[in-house]
Structures are given as structure tokens and as C-alpha cells.
GROMACS .gro file of C-alpha atoms in nm:
model
  405
    1MET     CA    1   0.000   0.000   0.000
    2LYS     CA    2   0.131   0.344  -0.095
    3PHE     CA    3   0.172   0.588   0.193
    4VAL     CA    4   0.023   0.931   0.118
    5ASP     CA    5   0.011   1.196   0.390
    6GLU     CA    6  -0.086   1.510   0.193
    7VAL     CA    7  -0.365   1.556  -0.061
    8SER     CA    8  -0.573   1.840  -0.203
    9ILE     CA    9  -0.940   1.777  -0.281
   10TYR     CA   10  -1.247   1.969  -0.393
   11VAL     CA   11  -1.579   1.915  -0.215
   12LYS     CA   12  -1.919   2.046  -0.317
   13ALA     CA   13  -2.234   2.010  -0.109
   14GLY     CA   14  -2.563   1.946  -0.284
   15ASP     CA   15  -2.788   2.230  -0.391
   16GLY     CA   16  -3.131   2.263  -0.237
   17GLY     CA   17  -3.430   2.160  -0.448
   18ASN     CA   18  -3.657   2.429  -0.592
   19GLY     CA   19  -4.006   2.483  -0.458
   20MET     CA   20  -4.301   2.376  -0.674
   21MET     CA   21  -4.580   2.599  -0.799
   22SER     CA   22  -4.893   2.388  -0.829
   23PHE     CA   23  -5.270   2.418  -0.777
   24ARG     CA   24  -5.520   2.156  -0.677
   25ARG     CA   25  -5.724   2.044  -0.977
   26GLU     CA   26  -5.991   1.786  -0.901
   27LYS     CA   27  -6.342   1.723  -1.027
   28PHE     CA   28  -6.618   1.891  -0.829
   29ILE     CA   29  -6.358   2.091  -0.629
   30GLU     CA   30  -6.352   2.452  -0.731
   31LYS     CA   31  -6.063   2.676  -0.645
   32GLY     CA   32  -5.868   2.402  -0.472
   33GLY     CA   33  -5.590   2.644  -0.389
   34PRO     CA   34  -5.213   2.608  -0.400
   35ASN     CA   35  -5.054   2.274  -0.322
   36GLY     CA   36  -4.695   2.310  -0.437
   37GLY     CA   37  -4.446   2.145  -0.200
   38ASP     CA   38  -4.105   2.250  -0.078
   39GLY     CA   39  -3.785   2.117  -0.228
   40GLY     CA   40  -3.543   1.893  -0.041
   41ASP     CA   41  -3.223   2.005   0.131
   42GLY     CA   42  -2.895   1.934  -0.046
   43GLY     CA   43  -2.662   1.674   0.098
   44SER     CA   44  -2.376   1.794   0.316
   45VAL     CA   45  -2.014   1.676   0.306
   46TYR     CA   46  -1.855   1.534   0.620
   47ILE     CA   47  -1.504   1.405   0.689
   48GLU     CA   48  -1.486   1.124   0.943
   49ALA     CA   49  -1.188   0.967   1.119
   50ASP     CA   50  -1.165   0.594   1.054
   51GLU     CA   51  -0.930   0.386   1.269
   52ASN     CA   52  -0.901   0.123   0.994
   53LEU     CA   53  -0.720   0.362   0.758
   54ASN     CA   54  -0.355   0.467   0.777
   55THR     CA   55  -0.302   0.659   0.452
   56LEU     CA   56  -0.475   0.916   0.229
   57VAL     CA   57  -0.406   0.718  -0.088
   58ASP     CA   58  -0.780   0.698  -0.166
   59TYR     CA   59  -0.775   1.070  -0.242
   60ARG     CA   60  -0.459   1.065  -0.451
   61TYR     CA   61  -0.633   1.037  -0.787
   62THR     CA   62  -1.003   1.097  -0.712
   63ARG     CA   63  -1.010   1.458  -0.597
   64ARG     CA   64  -1.362   1.587  -0.667
   65PHE     CA   65  -1.643   1.486  -0.436
   66LEU     CA   66  -1.997   1.608  -0.496
   67ALA     CA   67  -2.288   1.545  -0.261
   68PRO     CA   68  -2.630   1.479  -0.419
   69ASN     CA   69  -2.870   1.770  -0.477
   70GLY     CA   70  -3.209   1.790  -0.315
   71GLU     CA   71  -3.510   1.702  -0.531
   72LYS     CA   72  -3.756   1.970  -0.632
   73GLY     CA   73  -4.093   1.986  -0.461
   74GLY     CA   74  -4.397   1.809  -0.598
   75SER     CA   75  -4.767   1.875  -0.628
   76THR     CA   76  -5.019   1.780  -0.359
   77ASP     CA   77  -4.789   1.933  -0.099
   78CYS     CA   78  -4.520   1.672  -0.157
   79THR     CA   79  -4.176   1.768  -0.029
   80GLY     CA   80  -3.877   1.682  -0.246
   81ALA     CA   81  -3.633   1.414  -0.130
   82LYS     CA   82  -3.332   1.533   0.067
   83GLY     CA   83  -2.991   1.470  -0.082
   84GLU     CA   84  -2.789   1.209   0.109
   85ASP     CA   85  -2.492   1.331   0.307
   86LEU     CA   86  -2.150   1.240   0.171
   87VAL     CA   87  -1.906   1.104   0.431
   88LEU     CA   88  -1.536   1.087   0.340
   89PRO     CA   89  -1.333   0.853   0.566
   90VAL     CA   90  -0.978   0.956   0.657
   91PRO     CA   91  -0.716   0.816   0.897
   92VAL     CA   92  -0.712   0.925   1.258
   93GLY     CA   93  -0.472   1.219   1.292
   94THR     CA   94  -0.583   1.405   0.978
   95THR     CA   95  -0.591   1.784   0.979
   96VAL     CA   96  -0.841   1.954   0.745
   97ILE     CA   97  -0.733   2.292   0.606
   98ASP     CA   98  -0.913   2.539   0.378
   99SER     CA   99  -0.673   2.583   0.085
  100SER     CA  100  -0.789   2.935  -0.002
  101THR     CA  101  -0.751   3.087   0.346
  102GLN     CA  102  -0.512   2.835   0.512
  103GLU     CA  103  -0.762   2.817   0.798
  104VAL     CA  104  -0.758   2.497   1.000
  105ILE     CA  105  -1.116   2.371   0.986
  106GLY     CA  106  -1.061   2.085   1.227
  107ASP     CA  107  -0.830   1.817   1.358
  108LEU     CA  108  -0.956   1.458   1.366
  109THR     CA  109  -0.770   1.291   1.651
  110LYS     CA  110  -1.027   1.034   1.766
  111ALA     CA  111  -1.188   0.745   1.584
  112GLY     CA  112  -1.545   0.824   1.480
  113GLN     CA  113  -1.495   1.200   1.505
  114ARG     CA  114  -1.689   1.374   1.227
  115LEU     CA  115  -1.633   1.719   1.078
  116LEU     CA  116  -1.873   1.918   0.861
  117VAL     CA  117  -1.676   2.075   0.575
  118ALA     CA  118  -1.953   2.175   0.330
  119GLN     CA  119  -2.311   2.256   0.429
  120GLY     CA  120  -2.587   2.144   0.196
  121GLY     CA  121  -2.808   2.407   0.035
  122TRP     CA  122  -3.137   2.503   0.199
  123HIS     CA  123  -3.454   2.389   0.024
  124GLY     CA  124  -3.673   2.620  -0.180
  125LEU     CA  125  -4.032   2.696  -0.076
  126GLY     CA  126  -4.339   2.593  -0.272
  127ASN     CA  127  -4.628   2.828  -0.338
  128THR     CA  128  -4.830   2.670  -0.056
  129ARG     CA  129  -4.602   2.862   0.184
  130PHE     CA  130  -4.722   3.196   0.047
  131LYS     CA  131  -5.100   3.154   0.069
  132SER     CA  132  -5.287   3.389   0.295
  133SER     CA  133  -5.631   3.538   0.340
  134THR     CA  134  -5.545   3.808   0.091
  135ASN     CA  135  -5.343   3.592  -0.147
  136ARG     CA  136  -5.557   3.290  -0.225
  137ALA     CA  137  -5.370   3.184  -0.538
  138PRO     CA  138  -5.001   3.268  -0.482
  139ARG     CA  139  -4.763   3.216  -0.769
  140GLN     CA  140  -4.448   3.278  -0.571
  141THR     CA  141  -4.185   3.013  -0.512
  142THR     CA  142  -3.821   3.028  -0.405
  143PRO     CA  143  -3.529   2.842  -0.559
  144GLY     CA  144  -3.306   2.616  -0.353
  145LYS     CA  145  -2.988   2.762  -0.214
  146PRO     CA  146  -2.655   2.642  -0.358
  147GLY     CA  147  -2.443   2.415  -0.143
  148ASP     CA  148  -2.103   2.516  -0.009
  149ALA     CA  149  -1.797   2.443  -0.225
  150ARG     CA  150  -1.442   2.428  -0.091
  151ASP     CA  151  -1.089   2.340  -0.186
  152LEU     CA  152  -0.944   2.143   0.103
  153LYS     CA  153  -0.599   2.023   0.198
  154LEU     CA  154  -0.576   1.707   0.406
  155GLU     CA  155  -0.262   1.653   0.612
  156LEU     CA  156  -0.199   1.329   0.797
  157LYS     CA  157   0.019   1.330   1.106
  158VAL     CA  158   0.068   0.991   1.266
  159LEU     CA  159  -0.032   0.967   1.631
  160ALA     CA  160   0.258   0.845   1.842
  161ASP     CA  161   0.394   0.898   2.193
  162VAL     CA  162   0.761   0.879   2.098
  163GLY     CA  163   0.936   0.988   1.779
  164LEU     CA  164   1.274   0.872   1.646
  165LEU     CA  165   1.524   1.119   1.496
  166GLY     CA  166   1.854   1.047   1.328
  167LEU     CA  167   2.061   1.028   1.013
  168PRO     CA  168   2.003   0.746   0.764
  169ASN     CA  169   2.139   0.414   0.896
  170ALA     CA  170   2.143   0.538   1.255
  171GLY     CA  171   1.949   0.227   1.354
  172LYS     CA  172   1.599   0.371   1.392
  173SER     CA  173   1.426   0.087   1.207
  174THR     CA  174   1.635  -0.172   1.390
  175PHE     CA  175   1.538  -0.011   1.719
  176ILE     CA  176   1.166  -0.019   1.646
  177ARG     CA  177   1.196  -0.383   1.533
  178SER     CA  178   1.371  -0.480   1.855
  179VAL     CA  179   1.123  -0.315   2.095
  180SER     CA  180   0.793  -0.376   1.911
  181ALA     CA  181   0.623  -0.614   1.672
  182ALA     CA  182   0.665  -0.373   1.379
  183LYS     CA  183   0.883  -0.502   1.096
  184PRO     CA  184   1.008  -0.208   0.890
  185LYS     CA  185   1.264  -0.269   0.619
  186VAL     CA  186   1.626  -0.285   0.738
  187ALA     CA  187   1.927  -0.277   0.504
  188ASP     CA  188   2.287  -0.155   0.492
  189TYR     CA  189   2.224   0.143   0.263
  190PRO     CA  190   2.081   0.492   0.330
  191PHE     CA  191   1.713   0.582   0.309
  192THR     CA  192   1.589   0.232   0.370
  193THR     CA  193   1.287   0.387   0.541
  194LEU     CA  194   1.081   0.587   0.293
  195VAL     CA  195   0.760   0.633   0.492
  196PRO     CA  196   0.681   0.663   0.864
  197ASN     CA  197   0.642   0.337   1.055
  198LEU     CA  198   0.457   0.286   1.381
  199GLY     CA  199   0.526   0.027   1.649
  200VAL     CA  200   0.350  -0.047   1.978
  201VAL     CA  201   0.590  -0.112   2.266
  202SER     CA  202   0.444  -0.324   2.548
  203VAL     CA  203   0.629  -0.257   2.872
  204ASP     CA  204   0.392  -0.433   3.106
  205ARG     CA  205   0.067  -0.624   3.074
  206TYR     CA  206  -0.144  -0.308   3.061
  207LYS     CA  207   0.125  -0.052   2.979
  208SER     CA  208   0.230   0.037   2.627
  209PHE     CA  209   0.321   0.333   2.408
  210VAL     CA  210   0.354   0.401   2.035
  211VAL     CA  211   0.684   0.476   1.862
  212ALA     CA  212   0.709   0.652   1.524
  213ASP     CA  213   1.005   0.594   1.294
  214ILE     CA  214   1.044   0.856   1.019
  215PRO     CA  215   1.286   0.864   0.724
  216GLY     CA  216   1.636   0.982   0.812
  217LEU     CA  217   1.754   1.339   0.772
  218ILE     CA  218   2.076   1.459   0.614
  219GLU     CA  219   2.251   1.793   0.607
  220GLY     CA  220   2.057   2.034   0.390
  221ALA     CA  221   1.727   1.855   0.442
  222SER     CA  222   1.561   2.188   0.521
  223GLU     CA  223   1.645   2.294   0.164
  224GLY     CA  224   1.510   1.971   0.011
  225ALA     CA  225   1.819   1.750   0.018
  226GLY     CA  226   1.757   1.378   0.056
  227LEU     CA  227   1.393   1.317   0.140
  228GLY     CA  228   1.365   1.668   0.284
  229ILE     CA  229   1.205   1.755   0.614
  230ARG     CA  230   0.837   1.707   0.528
  231PHE     CA  231   0.821   1.393   0.739
  232LEU     CA  232   0.918   1.591   1.048
  233LYS     CA  233   0.556   1.702   1.073
  234HIS     CA  234   0.475   1.349   1.194
  235LEU     CA  235   0.670   1.427   1.512
  236ALA     CA  236   0.455   1.730   1.593
  237ARG     CA  237   0.217   1.530   1.812
  238THR     CA  238   0.472   1.320   1.993
  239ARG     CA  239   0.543   1.368   2.362
  240LEU     CA  240   0.909   1.268   2.355
  241LEU     CA  241   1.182   1.260   2.091
  242LEU     CA  242   1.463   1.003   2.083
  243HIS     CA  243   1.772   1.131   1.904
  244LEU     CA  244   1.953   0.821   1.775
  245VAL     CA  245   2.322   0.854   1.691
  246ASP     CA  246   2.535   0.586   1.523
  247MET     CA  247   2.842   0.542   1.743
  248ALA     CA  248   3.029   0.334   1.484
  249PRO     CA  249   2.935   0.457   1.133
  250LEU     CA  250   3.064   0.251   0.842
  251ASP     CA  251   3.190   0.561   0.659
  252LEU     CA  252   3.406   0.651   0.963
  253SER     CA  253   3.231   0.989   0.993
  254ASP     CA  254   3.225   1.174   1.324
  255PRO     CA  255   2.915   1.084   1.533
  256ALA     CA  256   2.933   1.424   1.701
  257ASP     CA  257   2.899   1.597   1.363
  258ALA     CA  258   2.600   1.375   1.284
  259ALA     CA  259   2.433   1.469   1.610
  260VAL     CA  260   2.486   1.841   1.548
  261THR     CA  261   2.346   1.809   1.195
  262ILE     CA  262   2.018   1.664   1.319
  263VAL     CA  263   1.977   1.937   1.581
  264GLU     CA  264   2.038   2.208   1.320
  265GLU     CA  265   1.787   2.064   1.072
  266LEU     CA  266   1.529   2.017   1.348
  267THR     CA  267   1.568   2.378   1.456
  268LYS     CA  268   1.533   2.506   1.099
  269PHE     CA  269   1.209   2.316   1.059
  270SER     CA  270   1.054   2.426   1.387
  271PRO     CA  271   1.230   2.591   1.683
  272ALA     CA  272   0.935   2.489   1.899
  273LEU     CA  273   0.979   2.123   1.801
  274ALA     CA  274   1.344   2.153   1.904
  275ASP     CA  275   1.215   2.257   2.251
  276ARG     CA  276   1.026   1.928   2.285
  277ASP     CA  277   1.170   1.692   2.547
  278ARG     CA  278   1.446   1.497   2.375
  279TRP     CA  279   1.668   1.211   2.492
  280LEU     CA  280   2.003   1.121   2.341
  281VAL     CA  281   2.035   0.754   2.244
  282LEU     CA  282   2.378   0.636   2.127
  283ASN     CA  283   2.323   0.321   1.923
  284LYS     CA  284   2.543   0.031   1.802
  285SER     CA  285   2.747   0.017   2.121
  286ASP     CA  286   2.821  -0.352   2.059
  287GLN     CA  287   3.055  -0.259   1.774
  288MET     CA  288   3.303  -0.073   1.994
  289LEU     CA  289   3.537  -0.152   2.279
  290GLU     CA  290   3.436  -0.026   2.621
  291GLU     CA  291   3.719   0.231   2.646
  292GLU     CA  292   3.650   0.366   2.299
  293ARG     CA  293   3.280   0.370   2.371
  294GLU     CA  294   3.317   0.593   2.677
  295ALA     CA  295   3.537   0.836   2.488
  296ARG     CA  296   3.288   0.854   2.201
  297VAL     CA  297   2.998   0.918   2.438
  298ALA     CA  298   3.187   1.198   2.611
  299GLU     CA  299   3.275   1.357   2.276
  300VAL     CA  300   2.915   1.362   2.153
  301VAL     CA  301   2.781   1.497   2.481
  302ALA     CA  302   3.044   1.771   2.486
  303ARG     CA  303   2.980   1.879   2.125
  304LEU     CA  304   2.605   1.903   2.183
  305GLU     CA  305   2.647   2.056   2.531
  306TRP     CA  306   2.392   1.797   2.628
  307LYS     CA  307   2.221   1.829   2.965
  308GLY     CA  308   1.945   1.571   2.925
  309PRO     CA  309   1.931   1.193   2.963
  310VAL     CA  310   2.186   0.985   2.770
  311TYR     CA  311   2.141   0.616   2.686
  312VAL     CA  312   2.395   0.382   2.531
  313VAL     CA  313   2.222   0.090   2.360
  314SER     CA  314   2.257  -0.171   2.091
  315ALA     CA  315   1.927  -0.212   1.911
  316LEU     CA  316   2.049  -0.517   1.718
  317ALA     CA  317   2.170  -0.701   2.028
  318ARG     CA  318   1.886  -0.555   2.239
  319GLU     CA  319   2.129  -0.424   2.497
  320GLY     CA  320   1.991  -0.138   2.705
  321THR     CA  321   1.664  -0.120   2.513
  322GLU     CA  322   1.454  -0.272   2.792
  323ARG     CA  323   1.571  -0.013   3.044
  324LEU     CA  324   1.515   0.265   2.792
  325CYS     CA  325   1.158   0.153   2.722
  326GLN     CA  326   1.082   0.127   3.093
  327ASP     CA  327   1.213   0.481   3.151
  328ILE     CA  328   1.004   0.609   2.860
  329MET     CA  329   0.691   0.452   3.007
  330ASN     CA  330   0.764   0.607   3.347
  331TYR     CA  331   0.822   0.945   3.184
  332LEU     CA  332   0.493   0.934   2.990
  333GLU     CA  333   0.296   0.833   3.298
  334ALA     CA  334   0.455   1.106   3.511
  335ARG     CA  335   0.396   1.362   3.237
  336ALA     CA  336   0.027   1.271   3.207
  337GLU     CA  337  -0.017   1.274   3.586
  338ARG     CA  338   0.147   1.614   3.620
  339ALA     CA  339  -0.065   1.759   3.339
  340ALA     CA  340  -0.381   1.635   3.510
  341GLU     CA  341  -0.285   1.782   3.847
  342ASN     CA  342  -0.121   2.107   3.733
  343PRO     CA  343  -0.335   2.326   3.500
  344GLU     CA  344  -0.042   2.563   3.437
  345PHE     CA  345   0.178   2.278   3.316
  346ALA     CA  346  -0.104   2.149   3.095
  347ALA     CA  347  -0.145   2.499   2.948
  348GLU     CA  348   0.229   2.516   2.875
  349LEU     CA  349   0.214   2.183   2.693
  350ALA     CA  350  -0.088   2.297   2.491
  351GLU     CA  351   0.089   2.620   2.398
  352LEU     CA  352   0.398   2.430   2.285
  353ASP     CA  353   0.185   2.191   2.079
  354GLN     CA  354   0.015   2.484   1.909
  355ARG     CA  355   0.346   2.655   1.834
  356ILE     CA  356   0.479   2.335   1.679
  357GLU     CA  357   0.167   2.298   1.465
  358ASP     CA  358   0.182   2.660   1.347
  359GLU     CA  359   0.556   2.654   1.270
  360ALA     CA  360   0.536   2.319   1.093
  361ARG     CA  361   0.246   2.435   0.877
  362ALA     CA  362   0.417   2.764   0.794
  363ARG     CA  363   0.739   2.583   0.700
  364LEU     CA  364   0.560   2.332   0.479
  365GLN     CA  365   0.362   2.609   0.312
  366ALA     CA  366   0.686   2.796   0.240
  367LEU     CA  367   0.829   2.481   0.080
  368ASP     CA  368   0.515   2.441  -0.133
  369ASP     CA  369   0.540   2.805  -0.245
  370GLN     CA  370   0.905   2.761  -0.342
  371ARG     CA  371   0.821   2.446  -0.537
  372ALA     CA  372   0.541   2.627  -0.720
  373LEU     CA  373   0.779   2.910  -0.813
  374ARG     CA  374   1.039   2.665  -0.943
  375ARG     CA  375   0.779   2.494  -1.160
  376ALA     CA  376   0.678   2.832  -1.301
  377GLY     CA  377   1.041   2.924  -1.364
  378VAL     CA  378   1.029   3.218  -1.123
  379LYS     CA  379   1.293   3.281  -0.858
  380SER     CA  380   1.182   3.358  -0.506
  381VAL     CA  381   1.331   3.650  -0.317
  382ASP     CA  382   1.551   3.417  -0.114
  383ASP     CA  383   1.694   3.257  -0.430
  384VAL     CA  384   1.791   3.580  -0.606
  385ASP     CA  385   2.168   3.634  -0.621
  386GLU     CA  386   2.354   3.963  -0.630
  387ASP     CA  387   2.462   3.881  -0.986
  388ASP     CA  388   2.100   3.912  -1.094
  389PHE     CA  389   2.116   4.287  -1.034
  390ASP     CA  390   2.335   4.514  -1.249
  391ASP     CA  391   2.402   4.832  -1.058
  392GLU     CA  392   2.662   4.969  -1.300
  393ASP     CA  393   2.559   5.142  -1.623
  394ASP     CA  394   2.785   5.067  -1.919
  395GLU     CA  395   2.685   5.386  -2.100
  396ASP     CA  396   2.573   5.729  -1.995
  397GLY     CA  397   2.237   5.858  -2.099
  398PRO     CA  398   1.871   5.805  -2.027
  399GLU     CA  399   1.733   5.461  -1.947
  400ILE     CA  400   1.531   5.313  -2.232
  401ILE     CA  401   1.246   5.074  -2.163
  402TYR     CA  402   1.106   4.868  -2.449
  403VAL     CA  403   0.734   4.796  -2.439
  404ARG     CA  404   0.574   4.530  -2.655
  405ASP     CA  405   0.238   4.629  -2.803
   0.00000   0.00000   0.00000
């Protein structure tokens, strides 16, 4: 199944049915009066969170969704049939945005949650509605109102408690395989992971949390290098970030430089996301001697000026992973308990979450704008070089501007 986390669609609610102008015509009944019925309401468009879906691929190629119109009214005071509502299922964790205004219409974070995105048109009135003591034979009717139409952008952010960060081949997929039942692809070349993977980690019989593994970042990812930074949005709803660093890279690169690179790219994407609680996890410890391992850990901690928790593990050999998972579970429980007891702390967390959402959306919109300009062959202000401006005039005299008729 193809993983799709961003789509643009067009939705149109049904128009209301027109009212009917009709008069009663029966034998032996004179002046039967008006009996035109009202039209039916147009169908509305809803978006509903479905826990059985995990991708927006259904909206990749079919992008126009039209709800049925209401039927027009009938004679003998018959009301037209109402158009059926159109319900579009999406994965849990989908954000619905109005493309024209960039307004967030809603965030579907619970299974079964339903969001109205286009209201059906109101029905028209038949001439029966206009009869009165002074207007015995009204010929007035009203047409049905048009239904709402919108261009929408759907963004999927996976729901996870813990997110994994790191360069390609840092061992993120191996880690999630060792602590959960998830089986993402693992290989000895970069960018093995192309889409986010989720794994449920069971610490105790009734205690578990969800880990999200996203594709690796490289230097320049904020400018589109590698797979870019678009997948970082999936970490916006996590409660804790694990920064995985390869202690023994095959290319003999400096692990400290790799750690600094990830922090820089994370900060460029969203400074607020960089403020999220983050733990340093030094992976592949089984490939180093103990003395060399301690020196490497000290070097990375010093380069990052790290003050938070540090874990040295081997995901492949499952050394240190059990303790790490237990500490994560304790942290999540303590965090939830503190948020429930301390309203100020809960407000701080909500403010941070909102900042991350806003910064991530602004960054992704800026990337989309730059991509649109490149397709149109236009340079953005940030891409214009000094060589594009010629401040020196080769010849004296007035400036001549040529205008094409």
C-alpha cells in the first residue's frame, strides 16, 4: 500500500431543491388552492476519522467529491427528497485545512470523530407557503440555495507517543523492530525507510506506548536535500523525541557531527519542536570496545552541550533497550499525571503543541510556495543572487524601456 500523507481535494455540497408551484385540480372541487411542495435540502459533506485507515491514498487520484442535490418539490404538498450526506473517511490524525484561506477547519484525533466541511443548500419553498387570506392563489416560489464548495488540503500526522530522529542508517528501524512487533525494512544502505512506521511497545501487561520511525535526515534537508524535512511534521504530536546517533558509522564519519546536523535541521524546521523533550540515544554500542565507547559518548555529549538523559544501547543485540523503554513509560505516565494535576503545566504543553503545529504548517507552506515558483520558472526573493542585479551602467544617458504592443 502506498503511503500518502498530503492531498488536495475539492468538495461540493448538494444544492437545495426548488419549490413547486402547483394548484389543486380535481373534479367537483372549485378553487382548490395552491398545493406546491417544498424542495429537499442538499446533501452535506462530512469528513470522518476511521481507525481502519492509515493513509490518504484513496484521495490521490479521485479529488472531486460532490454530494447529491435535493429534489424539487412536488404537487399535492409533496416535499422533495433530501440529498444524502457524503461522508469521506480519513485516517485518525488528519488535519483539514481550507486551501484558499489556510484556515484549520478541524483536527480529527479520535476514531469516529466527524467534521462538517460543506453545508448542503437550503430547500426552496413551494407556493403553498405563500398563501394567505389576501393571497388565495399565490404564484411565488423560491429556488433552492446552492451548497457550499471548498478546496481542502488534508494533512496526515501519525499519532505516536515517541518519535525517532537520526541520520540514515542510525538504527531507527532496527530499534523499532527490537522493541515492538513492527517489521520495517532494514538494510545496509541509506534511506531504507521511505515512509513513517509505527510500532506499539508493550512494557507491562497493561502498559504500552507508540513509537514513530520517520525517514532519516541529512545535512541540507531543510532545503530539500535527501527526502527533505516534510516527514518531520509526523513528530509534531509526539510527547518525547529520541535522538539516535550511530556510534560506529561505516563511513568513519564523526558521530558528534551527525548529532549536530540533526539538531540544526530540526531547529530550521521548527524551533518549537526543538524545545520538545528529547533524549540522546547512542546506538550500536556492541561494535566498539568499552574504552573507545566511553570516549565517544563523552565527545558527543560535549559537542552538543547535552544536559538531558543519555542512553547507550545496541538495538540489534537488544542491549539497554529494555531499560530505555521502561524509563520512557515512566516518563509518559509522570507527564500525564502532572498535566492532570497542574493546570499551568497542561497549558504550557498545549501552547507548545500549538506553536509546533503553526511553525510546521508555515514551514511546509513555504516549501510548497518555493516548489510552485520553481515549476513556473520564477525565482523567489531568497533565491535571487547579487549577480541578478546590475548596478553599474555601461553607457551614460537616459534609461530606455522597451514595451511590446
